């Protein structure tokens, strides 16, 4: 069964890579628009089918499945503290008499659609960006389905905001908040970062992350926790999650022990990417890239400092999830330069990401599709 699990995840990442590569194909220097659209739909359907039809993969999978099944059987929600738009999606699918797998397929499809929509001006880099995102965040999205649904709507809102279609952005932020209330607390941070241009200071982002990286190593080595329970409780009240305070008291959330060598490896990779950004001269949709870059910088700095606290992880994920976008775009550009050292480091980063993908994917145990069980 473990071979079957690895086969499914290998098929998923290989299929995503190949289809993402086709989206970036050009003919006589121009993207093949119709072809790109067809392959994009094919990619979304492929990912949705595999990830959406999983069975008991993800810690919250059974909870969301039970909520949907209970709604179909009784017409009522088994939980009262669900956000309004997530309830609406469940109600719509339940009233249509659809199988619960359609709920997971829809969430997976919206997530991948949001990536393709946000990065539509970076098509030639998708072969690297999308697989990297899957490698690093499939495990998170399968566990935190509602939060990543909220992230999906925020990513689409970002693209519309850059295009100055502010009314669409506002509606999408409302949708995001309607999937997970924490999105409301992160939207103002996204907005502030749009009006900051860290890239113009060239080496400042590199130095800023370098300082945070060193501090995180010192904290990890000393075993020092910079967050007290009082700060945690205040943060939870701030983002509208007071119910988690009791769960912390009952050991419902824990601190994660991230090994020192993992921090060092990731720190080296981030520093390499940031150094390459300082040499970046031309980039598609520079305003959007700069915005994503600002989110990336804040995300990796906060992640290094607070990633061992699960609750803060959930908040920082809104920022940290942008790092595959920057990694993918930069690595795609670097590997085209055909320089031995930078290309070797690029391949090392990709290999490490794939290794991490298979390790974390297997943590859920054996992969099963719904048709394997029923």
PDB file of C-alpha atoms in Angstrom, residues 17-308:
ATOM      1  CA  UNK A  17       4.576  19.619 -13.812  1.00  0.00           C
ATOM      2  CA  UNK A  18       3.844  18.483 -17.383  1.00  0.00           C
ATOM      3  CA  UNK A  19       0.569  20.388 -17.710  1.00  0.00           C
ATOM      4  CA  UNK A  20       2.090  23.538 -16.146  1.00  0.00           C
ATOM      5  CA  UNK A  21       4.953  23.266 -18.630  1.00  0.00           C
ATOM      6  CA  UNK A  22       2.514  23.112 -21.566  1.00  0.00           C
ATOM      7  CA  UNK A  23       0.721  26.259 -20.360  1.00  0.00           C
ATOM      8  CA  UNK A  24       3.941  28.231 -20.839  1.00  0.00           C
ATOM      9  CA  UNK A  25       4.556  27.046 -24.406  1.00  0.00           C
ATOM     10  CA  UNK A  26       5.052  29.762 -26.997  1.00  0.00           C
ATOM     11  CA  UNK A  27       4.674  29.882 -30.758  1.00  0.00           C
ATOM     12  CA  UNK A  28       6.731  32.511 -32.572  1.00  0.00           C
ATOM     13  CA  UNK A  29       7.353  34.314 -29.295  1.00  0.00           C
ATOM     14  CA  UNK A  30       3.685  34.474 -28.244  1.00  0.00           C
ATOM     15  CA  UNK A  31       1.653  32.358 -25.847  1.00  0.00           C
ATOM     16  CA  UNK A  32      -0.902  30.092 -27.506  1.00  0.00           C
ATOM     17  CA  UNK A  33      -3.937  31.597 -25.743  1.00  0.00           C
ATOM     18  CA  UNK A  34      -6.562  28.996 -26.615  1.00  0.00           C
ATOM     19  CA  UNK A  35      -4.159  26.176 -25.963  1.00  0.00           C
ATOM     20  CA  UNK A  36      -3.226  27.682 -22.589  1.00  0.00           C
ATOM     21  CA  UNK A  37      -6.891  27.909 -21.600  1.00  0.00           C
ATOM     22  CA  UNK A  38      -7.586  24.287 -22.507  1.00  0.00           C
ATOM     23  CA  UNK A  39      -4.528  22.972 -20.659  1.00  0.00           C
ATOM     24  CA  UNK A  40      -5.321  25.172 -17.630  1.00  0.00           C
ATOM     25  CA  UNK A  41      -8.799  23.612 -17.385  1.00  0.00           C
ATOM     26  CA  UNK A  42      -7.249  20.172 -17.806  1.00  0.00           C
ATOM     27  CA  UNK A  43      -4.742  20.932 -15.024  1.00  0.00           C
ATOM     28  CA  UNK A  44      -7.466  22.104 -12.632  1.00  0.00           C
ATOM     29  CA  UNK A  45      -9.593  19.020 -13.340  1.00  0.00           C
ATOM     30  CA  UNK A  46      -6.607  16.693 -12.964  1.00  0.00           C
ATOM     31  CA  UNK A  47      -5.589  18.173  -9.603  1.00  0.00           C
ATOM     32  CA  UNK A  48      -9.175  18.393  -8.345  1.00  0.00           C
ATOM     33  CA  UNK A  49      -9.896  14.779  -9.201  1.00  0.00           C
ATOM     34  CA  UNK A  50      -6.862  13.364  -7.405  1.00  0.00           C
ATOM     35  CA  UNK A  51      -6.780  15.689  -4.408  1.00  0.00           C
ATOM     36  CA  UNK A  52     -10.557  16.073  -4.087  1.00  0.00           C
ATOM     37  CA  UNK A  53     -11.314  12.346  -4.208  1.00  0.00           C
ATOM     38  CA  UNK A  54      -8.919  11.488  -1.389  1.00  0.00           C
ATOM     39  CA  UNK A  55     -10.266   9.444   1.516  1.00  0.00           C
ATOM     40  CA  UNK A  56      -9.304  10.354   5.095  1.00  0.00           C
ATOM     41  CA  UNK A  57      -6.265  12.337   3.977  1.00  0.00           C
ATOM     42  CA  UNK A  58      -5.865  15.434   6.153  1.00  0.00           C
ATOM     43  CA  UNK A  59      -6.540  15.822   9.855  1.00  0.00           C
ATOM     44  CA  UNK A  60      -9.765  17.788   9.293  1.00  0.00           C
ATOM     45  CA  UNK A  61     -11.013  15.677   6.387  1.00  0.00           C
ATOM     46  CA  UNK A  62     -13.383  13.563   8.490  1.00  0.00           C
ATOM     47  CA  UNK A  63     -14.755  16.641  10.254  1.00  0.00           C
ATOM     48  CA  UNK A  64     -15.643  18.425   7.004  1.00  0.00           C
ATOM     49  CA  UNK A  65     -17.045  15.240   5.511  1.00  0.00           C
ATOM     50  CA  UNK A  66     -19.269  14.663   8.564  1.00  0.00           C
ATOM     51  CA  UNK A  67     -20.525  18.260   8.455  1.00  0.00           C
ATOM     52  CA  UNK A  68     -21.541  17.831   4.821  1.00  0.00           C
ATOM     53  CA  UNK A  69     -23.162  14.409   5.300  1.00  0.00           C
ATOM     54  CA  UNK A  70     -25.037  15.617   8.404  1.00  0.00           C
ATOM     55  CA  UNK A  71     -26.334  18.596   6.406  1.00  0.00           C
ATOM     56  CA  UNK A  72     -27.601  16.329   3.642  1.00  0.00           C
ATOM     57  CA  UNK A  73     -29.325  13.988   6.088  1.00  0.00           C
ATOM     58  CA  UNK A  74     -30.858  16.505   8.485  1.00  0.00           C
ATOM     59  CA  UNK A  75     -30.843  19.854   6.692  1.00  0.00           C
ATOM     60  CA  UNK A  76     -28.888  21.381   9.599  1.00  0.00           C
ATOM     61  CA  UNK A  77     -25.225  22.105  10.254  1.00  0.00           C
ATOM     62  CA  UNK A  78     -23.583  20.070  13.011  1.00  0.00           C
ATOM     63  CA  UNK A  79     -21.389  23.078  13.888  1.00  0.00           C
ATOM     64  CA  UNK A  80     -22.548  26.618  14.586  1.00  0.00           C
ATOM     65  CA  UNK A  81     -19.219  28.427  14.263  1.00  0.00           C
ATOM     66  CA  UNK A  82     -18.776  27.959  10.520  1.00  0.00           C
ATOM     67  CA  UNK A  83     -18.382  31.059   8.382  1.00  0.00           C
ATOM     68  CA  UNK A  84     -21.283  32.090   6.146  1.00  0.00           C
ATOM     69  CA  UNK A  85     -19.763  31.521   2.695  1.00  0.00           C
ATOM     70  CA  UNK A  86     -18.427  28.090   3.594  1.00  0.00           C
ATOM     71  CA  UNK A  87     -21.917  27.237   4.817  1.00  0.00           C
ATOM     72  CA  UNK A  88     -23.354  28.490   1.531  1.00  0.00           C
ATOM     73  CA  UNK A  89     -21.014  26.267  -0.510  1.00  0.00           C
ATOM     74  CA  UNK A  90     -21.962  23.236   1.585  1.00  0.00           C
ATOM     75  CA  UNK A  91     -25.653  24.057   1.347  1.00  0.00           C
ATOM     76  CA  UNK A  92     -25.488  24.504  -2.426  1.00  0.00           C
ATOM     77  CA  UNK A  93     -23.786  21.159  -3.004  1.00  0.00           C
ATOM     78  CA  UNK A  94     -25.919  19.329  -0.435  1.00  0.00           C
ATOM     79  CA  UNK A  95     -29.175  20.628  -1.924  1.00  0.00           C
ATOM     80  CA  UNK A  96     -27.992  19.439  -5.333  1.00  0.00           C
ATOM     81  CA  UNK A  97     -27.656  15.943  -3.876  1.00  0.00           C
ATOM     82  CA  UNK A  98     -23.968  15.691  -4.749  1.00  0.00           C
ATOM     83  CA  UNK A  99     -21.471  13.379  -3.095  1.00  0.00           C
ATOM     84  CA  UNK A 100     -19.250  14.904  -0.391  1.00  0.00           C
ATOM     85  CA  UNK A 101     -16.248  14.382  -2.689  1.00  0.00           C
ATOM     86  CA  UNK A 102     -17.525  17.280  -4.801  1.00  0.00           C
ATOM     87  CA  UNK A 103     -16.946  19.594  -1.835  1.00  0.00           C
ATOM     88  CA  UNK A 104     -13.257  18.646  -1.635  1.00  0.00           C
ATOM     89  CA  UNK A 105     -12.918  18.710  -5.411  1.00  0.00           C
ATOM     90  CA  UNK A 106     -14.377  22.221  -5.515  1.00  0.00           C
ATOM     91  CA  UNK A 107     -11.981  23.491  -2.839  1.00  0.00           C
ATOM     92  CA  UNK A 108      -8.998  21.895  -4.602  1.00  0.00           C
ATOM     93  CA  UNK A 109     -10.122  23.325  -7.936  1.00  0.00           C
ATOM     94  CA  UNK A 110     -10.556  26.851  -6.553  1.00  0.00           C
ATOM     95  CA  UNK A 111      -7.086  26.691  -5.002  1.00  0.00           C
ATOM     96  CA  UNK A 112      -5.377  25.741  -8.250  1.00  0.00           C
ATOM     97  CA  UNK A 113      -7.498  28.191 -10.240  1.00  0.00           C
ATOM     98  CA  UNK A 114      -6.382  30.998  -7.922  1.00  0.00           C
ATOM     99  CA  UNK A 115      -2.715  30.159  -8.561  1.00  0.00           C
ATOM    100  CA  UNK A 116      -3.178  30.146 -12.328  1.00  0.00           C
ATOM    101  CA  UNK A 117      -5.268  33.332 -12.229  1.00  0.00           C
ATOM    102  CA  UNK A 118      -2.833  35.267 -10.051  1.00  0.00           C
ATOM    103  CA  UNK A 119       0.188  34.186 -12.087  1.00  0.00           C
ATOM    104  CA  UNK A 120      -1.350  34.468 -15.570  1.00  0.00           C
ATOM    105  CA  UNK A 121       1.332  37.016 -16.519  1.00  0.00           C
ATOM    106  CA  UNK A 122       4.071  34.602 -15.395  1.00  0.00           C
ATOM    107  CA  UNK A 123       3.021  31.625 -17.549  1.00  0.00           C
ATOM    108  CA  UNK A 124       6.513  30.622 -18.630  1.00  0.00           C
ATOM    109  CA  UNK A 125       7.477  30.114 -14.990  1.00  0.00           C
ATOM    110  CA  UNK A 126       4.449  27.995 -14.005  1.00  0.00           C
ATOM    111  CA  UNK A 127       6.347  24.754 -14.664  1.00  0.00           C
ATOM    112  CA  UNK A 128       8.369  25.603 -11.562  1.00  0.00           C
ATOM    113  CA  UNK A 129       5.913  27.633  -9.454  1.00  0.00           C
ATOM    114  CA  UNK A 130       2.913  25.261  -9.390  1.00  0.00           C
ATOM    115  CA  UNK A 131       4.871  22.051  -8.579  1.00  0.00           C
ATOM    116  CA  UNK A 132       6.795  23.911  -5.860  1.00  0.00           C
ATOM    117  CA  UNK A 133       3.543  25.119  -4.327  1.00  0.00           C
ATOM    118  CA  UNK A 134       2.192  21.543  -4.371  1.00  0.00           C
ATOM    119  CA  UNK A 135       5.412  20.225  -2.826  1.00  0.00           C
ATOM    120  CA  UNK A 136       5.353  22.681   0.047  1.00  0.00           C
ATOM    121  CA  UNK A 137       1.668  23.340   0.688  1.00  0.00           C
ATOM    122  CA  UNK A 138      -0.406  20.335  -0.395  1.00  0.00           C
ATOM    123  CA  UNK A 139      -0.006  18.936   3.102  1.00  0.00           C
ATOM    124  CA  UNK A 140      -1.209  22.219   4.617  1.00  0.00           C
ATOM    125  CA  UNK A 141      -4.115  22.675   2.193  1.00  0.00           C
ATOM    126  CA  UNK A 142      -5.364  19.133   2.864  1.00  0.00           C
ATOM    127  CA  UNK A 143      -5.312  19.842   6.606  1.00  0.00           C
ATOM    128  CA  UNK A 144      -6.524  23.457   6.619  1.00  0.00           C
ATOM    129  CA  UNK A 145      -9.113  23.335   3.839  1.00  0.00           C
ATOM    130  CA  UNK A 146     -11.182  26.370   4.854  1.00  0.00           C
ATOM    131  CA  UNK A 147      -8.132  28.544   5.412  1.00  0.00           C
ATOM    132  CA  UNK A 148      -6.686  27.701   2.006  1.00  0.00           C
ATOM    133  CA  UNK A 149     -10.066  28.368   0.447  1.00  0.00           C
ATOM    134  CA  UNK A 150      -9.819  31.829   2.012  1.00  0.00           C
ATOM    135  CA  UNK A 151      -6.247  32.181   0.721  1.00  0.00           C
ATOM    136  CA  UNK A 152      -7.487  31.301  -2.775  1.00  0.00           C
ATOM    137  CA  UNK A 153      -9.972  34.185  -2.806  1.00  0.00           C
ATOM    138  CA  UNK A 154      -7.339  36.587  -1.450  1.00  0.00           C
ATOM    139  CA  UNK A 155      -4.930  35.627  -4.255  1.00  0.00           C
ATOM    140  CA  UNK A 156      -7.574  36.339  -6.882  1.00  0.00           C
ATOM    141  CA  UNK A 157      -8.376  39.631  -5.120  1.00  0.00           C
ATOM    142  CA  UNK A 158      -4.709  40.604  -5.394  1.00  0.00           C
ATOM    143  CA  UNK A 159      -4.743  40.293  -9.170  1.00  0.00           C
ATOM    144  CA  UNK A 160      -7.869  42.422  -9.487  1.00  0.00           C
ATOM    145  CA  UNK A 161      -6.434  45.054  -7.129  1.00  0.00           C
ATOM    146  CA  UNK A 162      -3.319  45.419  -9.287  1.00  0.00           C
ATOM    147  CA  UNK A 163      -5.659  45.853 -12.266  1.00  0.00           C
ATOM    148  CA  UNK A 164      -7.474  48.579 -10.283  1.00  0.00           C
ATOM    149  CA  UNK A 165     -10.743  46.646 -10.236  1.00  0.00           C
ATOM    150  CA  UNK A 166     -11.275  47.414  -6.586  1.00  0.00           C
ATOM    151  CA  UNK A 167     -14.924  46.383  -6.428  1.00  0.00           C
ATOM    152  CA  UNK A 168     -14.017  42.801  -7.370  1.00  0.00           C
ATOM    153  CA  UNK A 169     -11.251  42.779  -4.771  1.00  0.00           C
ATOM    154  CA  UNK A 170     -13.662  43.865  -2.028  1.00  0.00           C
ATOM    155  CA  UNK A 171     -16.166  41.152  -2.941  1.00  0.00           C
ATOM    156  CA  UNK A 172     -13.416  38.517  -2.970  1.00  0.00           C
ATOM    157  CA  UNK A 173     -12.130  39.616   0.446  1.00  0.00           C
ATOM    158  CA  UNK A 174     -15.695  39.201   1.737  1.00  0.00           C
ATOM    159  CA  UNK A 175     -15.758  35.693   0.231  1.00  0.00           C
ATOM    160  CA  UNK A 176     -12.398  34.930   1.874  1.00  0.00           C
ATOM    161  CA  UNK A 177     -13.672  36.128   5.253  1.00  0.00           C
ATOM    162  CA  UNK A 178     -16.781  34.042   4.683  1.00  0.00           C
ATOM    163  CA  UNK A 179     -14.582  30.961   4.405  1.00  0.00           C
ATOM    164  CA  UNK A 180     -12.290  31.702   7.356  1.00  0.00           C
ATOM    165  CA  UNK A 181     -12.641  34.720   9.644  1.00  0.00           C
ATOM    166  CA  UNK A 182      -8.856  35.106   9.985  1.00  0.00           C
ATOM    167  CA  UNK A 183      -8.740  36.400   6.397  1.00  0.00           C
ATOM    168  CA  UNK A 184     -10.239  39.673   7.643  1.00  0.00           C
ATOM    169  CA  UNK A 185      -7.201  40.298   9.837  1.00  0.00           C
ATOM    170  CA  UNK A 186      -4.695  39.620   7.050  1.00  0.00           C
ATOM    171  CA  UNK A 187      -6.367  41.642   4.271  1.00  0.00           C
ATOM    172  CA  UNK A 188      -5.194  45.044   5.677  1.00  0.00           C
ATOM    173  CA  UNK A 189      -1.632  43.694   5.888  1.00  0.00           C
ATOM    174  CA  UNK A 190      -1.804  42.622   2.234  1.00  0.00           C
ATOM    175  CA  UNK A 191      -3.079  46.096   1.348  1.00  0.00           C
ATOM    176  CA  UNK A 192      -0.294  47.921   3.212  1.00  0.00           C
ATOM    177  CA  UNK A 193       2.348  45.732   1.556  1.00  0.00           C
ATOM    178  CA  UNK A 194       1.037  46.713  -1.883  1.00  0.00           C
ATOM    179  CA  UNK A 195       2.145  50.314  -1.270  1.00  0.00           C
ATOM    180  CA  UNK A 196       5.645  49.328  -0.126  1.00  0.00           C
ATOM    181  CA  UNK A 197       8.486  48.612  -2.544  1.00  0.00           C
ATOM    182  CA  UNK A 198      11.185  46.711  -0.708  1.00  0.00           C
ATOM    183  CA  UNK A 199      12.988  45.849  -3.939  1.00  0.00           C
ATOM    184  CA  UNK A 200      14.072  49.443  -4.466  1.00  0.00           C
ATOM    185  CA  UNK A 201      16.278  49.155  -1.363  1.00  0.00           C
ATOM    186  CA  UNK A 202      18.051  46.246  -3.107  1.00  0.00           C
ATOM    187  CA  UNK A 203      20.035  44.577  -0.294  1.00  0.00           C
ATOM    188  CA  UNK A 204      17.726  45.561   2.577  1.00  0.00           C
ATOM    189  CA  UNK A 205      15.408  42.518   2.223  1.00  0.00           C
ATOM    190  CA  UNK A 206      18.460  40.254   2.143  1.00  0.00           C
ATOM    191  CA  UNK A 207      19.887  41.836   5.310  1.00  0.00           C
ATOM    192  CA  UNK A 208      16.497  41.896   7.063  1.00  0.00           C
ATOM    193  CA  UNK A 209      15.931  38.204   6.508  1.00  0.00           C
ATOM    194  CA  UNK A 210      19.563  37.470   7.432  1.00  0.00           C
ATOM    195  CA  UNK A 211      19.020  39.086  10.851  1.00  0.00           C
ATOM    196  CA  UNK A 212      15.741  37.213  11.415  1.00  0.00           C
ATOM    197  CA  UNK A 213      17.404  33.971  10.340  1.00  0.00           C
ATOM    198  CA  UNK A 214      20.258  34.417  12.838  1.00  0.00           C
ATOM    199  CA  UNK A 215      17.796  35.292  15.626  1.00  0.00           C
ATOM    200  CA  UNK A 216      15.743  32.190  14.847  1.00  0.00           C
ATOM    201  CA  UNK A 217      18.847  29.969  15.028  1.00  0.00           C
ATOM    202  CA  UNK A 218      19.789  31.494  18.402  1.00  0.00           C
ATOM    203  CA  UNK A 219      16.226  31.017  19.694  1.00  0.00           C
ATOM    204  CA  UNK A 220      16.122  27.408  18.517  1.00  0.00           C
ATOM    205  CA  UNK A 221      19.550  26.595  19.957  1.00  0.00           C
ATOM    206  CA  UNK A 222      18.723  28.203  23.319  1.00  0.00           C
ATOM    207  CA  UNK A 223      15.268  26.596  23.452  1.00  0.00           C
ATOM    208  CA  UNK A 224      13.747  29.998  24.157  1.00  0.00           C
ATOM    209  CA  UNK A 225      10.042  30.655  23.523  1.00  0.00           C
ATOM    210  CA  UNK A 226       9.453  34.335  22.739  1.00  0.00           C
ATOM    211  CA  UNK A 227       5.672  34.015  22.927  1.00  0.00           C
ATOM    212  CA  UNK A 228       3.834  33.837  26.222  1.00  0.00           C
ATOM    213  CA  UNK A 229       0.342  32.472  26.719  1.00  0.00           C
ATOM    214  CA  UNK A 230      -0.900  36.039  27.346  1.00  0.00           C
ATOM    215  CA  UNK A 231       0.292  37.162  23.902  1.00  0.00           C
ATOM    216  CA  UNK A 232      -1.245  34.069  22.327  1.00  0.00           C
ATOM    217  CA  UNK A 233      -4.612  34.740  23.976  1.00  0.00           C
ATOM    218  CA  UNK A 234      -4.547  38.393  22.861  1.00  0.00           C
ATOM    219  CA  UNK A 235      -3.747  37.325  19.287  1.00  0.00           C
ATOM    220  CA  UNK A 236      -6.633  34.842  19.243  1.00  0.00           C
ATOM    221  CA  UNK A 237      -9.090  37.471  20.461  1.00  0.00           C
ATOM    222  CA  UNK A 238      -7.742  39.867  17.812  1.00  0.00           C
ATOM    223  CA  UNK A 239      -8.460  37.452  14.936  1.00  0.00           C
ATOM    224  CA  UNK A 240     -11.816  36.331  16.315  1.00  0.00           C
ATOM    225  CA  UNK A 241     -10.774  32.885  17.472  1.00  0.00           C
ATOM    226  CA  UNK A 242     -11.445  33.046  21.234  1.00  0.00           C
ATOM    227  CA  UNK A 243     -12.646  29.422  21.154  1.00  0.00           C
ATOM    228  CA  UNK A 244      -9.066  28.288  20.556  1.00  0.00           C
ATOM    229  CA  UNK A 245      -7.961  29.598  23.964  1.00  0.00           C
ATOM    230  CA  UNK A 246      -9.720  26.731  25.720  1.00  0.00           C
ATOM    231  CA  UNK A 247      -8.289  24.265  23.214  1.00  0.00           C
ATOM    232  CA  UNK A 248      -4.786  25.478  24.040  1.00  0.00           C
ATOM    233  CA  UNK A 249      -5.466  24.944  27.725  1.00  0.00           C
ATOM    234  CA  UNK A 250      -6.578  21.397  26.918  1.00  0.00           C
ATOM    235  CA  UNK A 251      -3.441  20.765  24.835  1.00  0.00           C
ATOM    236  CA  UNK A 252      -5.362  20.975  21.578  1.00  0.00           C
ATOM    237  CA  UNK A 253      -2.470  22.853  19.982  1.00  0.00           C
ATOM    238  CA  UNK A 254       1.203  22.198  20.435  1.00  0.00           C
ATOM    239  CA  UNK A 255       4.554  23.728  19.655  1.00  0.00           C
ATOM    240  CA  UNK A 256       6.460  22.176  16.784  1.00  0.00           C
ATOM    241  CA  UNK A 257      10.089  21.222  17.159  1.00  0.00           C
ATOM    242  CA  UNK A 258      11.634  22.131  13.819  1.00  0.00           C
ATOM    243  CA  UNK A 259      15.121  20.659  13.574  1.00  0.00           C
ATOM    244  CA  UNK A 260      18.042  23.042  13.434  1.00  0.00           C
ATOM    245  CA  UNK A 261      19.449  21.593  10.198  1.00  0.00           C
ATOM    246  CA  UNK A 262      16.087  22.172   8.476  1.00  0.00           C
ATOM    247  CA  UNK A 263      16.154  25.825   9.517  1.00  0.00           C
ATOM    248  CA  UNK A 264      19.707  26.205   8.216  1.00  0.00           C
ATOM    249  CA  UNK A 265      18.932  24.580   4.865  1.00  0.00           C
ATOM    250  CA  UNK A 266      15.808  26.694   4.348  1.00  0.00           C
ATOM    251  CA  UNK A 267      17.691  29.809   5.451  1.00  0.00           C
ATOM    252  CA  UNK A 268      20.378  29.123   2.864  1.00  0.00           C
ATOM    253  CA  UNK A 269      17.765  28.655   0.138  1.00  0.00           C
ATOM    254  CA  UNK A 270      15.960  31.892   1.043  1.00  0.00           C
ATOM    255  CA  UNK A 271      19.231  33.839   1.101  1.00  0.00           C
ATOM    256  CA  UNK A 272      20.122  32.441  -2.322  1.00  0.00           C
ATOM    257  CA  UNK A 273      16.746  33.503  -3.740  1.00  0.00           C
ATOM    258  CA  UNK A 274      16.980  36.964  -2.180  1.00  0.00           C
ATOM    259  CA  UNK A 275      20.456  37.452  -3.622  1.00  0.00           C
ATOM    260  CA  UNK A 276      19.160  36.492  -7.069  1.00  0.00           C
ATOM    261  CA  UNK A 277      16.330  39.031  -6.680  1.00  0.00           C
ATOM    262  CA  UNK A 278      18.923  41.796  -6.197  1.00  0.00           C
ATOM    263  CA  UNK A 279      20.230  40.971  -9.696  1.00  0.00           C
ATOM    264  CA  UNK A 280      16.766  40.869 -11.261  1.00  0.00           C
ATOM    265  CA  UNK A 281      16.410  43.438 -14.038  1.00  0.00           C
ATOM    266  CA  UNK A 282      13.317  42.569 -16.047  1.00  0.00           C
ATOM    267  CA  UNK A 283      10.165  40.924 -14.734  1.00  0.00           C
ATOM    268  CA  UNK A 284       6.656  40.431 -16.033  1.00  0.00           C
ATOM    269  CA  UNK A 285       3.982  42.521 -14.246  1.00  0.00           C
ATOM    270  CA  UNK A 286       6.451  44.223 -11.938  1.00  0.00           C
ATOM    271  CA  UNK A 287       3.802  45.750  -9.639  1.00  0.00           C
ATOM    272  CA  UNK A 288       2.323  42.335  -8.891  1.00  0.00           C
ATOM    273  CA  UNK A 289       5.746  40.749  -8.482  1.00  0.00           C
ATOM    274  CA  UNK A 290       6.821  43.467  -6.028  1.00  0.00           C
ATOM    275  CA  UNK A 291       3.618  42.952  -4.020  1.00  0.00           C
ATOM    276  CA  UNK A 292       4.132  39.193  -3.826  1.00  0.00           C
ATOM    277  CA  UNK A 293       7.790  39.800  -2.947  1.00  0.00           C
ATOM    278  CA  UNK A 294       6.821  42.065  -0.026  1.00  0.00           C
ATOM    279  CA  UNK A 295       4.438  39.393   1.293  1.00  0.00           C
ATOM    280  CA  UNK A 296       7.203  36.824   0.846  1.00  0.00           C
ATOM    281  CA  UNK A 297       9.722  38.835   2.877  1.00  0.00           C
ATOM    282  CA  UNK A 298       7.335  39.401   5.777  1.00  0.00           C
ATOM    283  CA  UNK A 299       6.219  35.790   5.617  1.00  0.00           C
ATOM    284  CA  UNK A 300       9.655  34.180   5.800  1.00  0.00           C
ATOM    285  CA  UNK A 301      10.816  36.552   8.551  1.00  0.00           C
ATOM    286  CA  UNK A 302       7.778  35.813  10.731  1.00  0.00           C
ATOM    287  CA  UNK A 303       7.911  32.104   9.910  1.00  0.00           C
ATOM    288  CA  UNK A 304      11.528  31.805  11.066  1.00  0.00           C
ATOM    289  CA  UNK A 305      10.717  33.591  14.303  1.00  0.00           C
ATOM    290  CA  UNK A 306       7.342  32.024  15.178  1.00  0.00           C
ATOM    291  CA  UNK A 307       6.904  28.851  13.133  1.00  0.00           C
ATOM    292  CA  UNK A 308       7.082  26.550  16.160  1.00  0.00           C
TER     293      UNK A 308
END
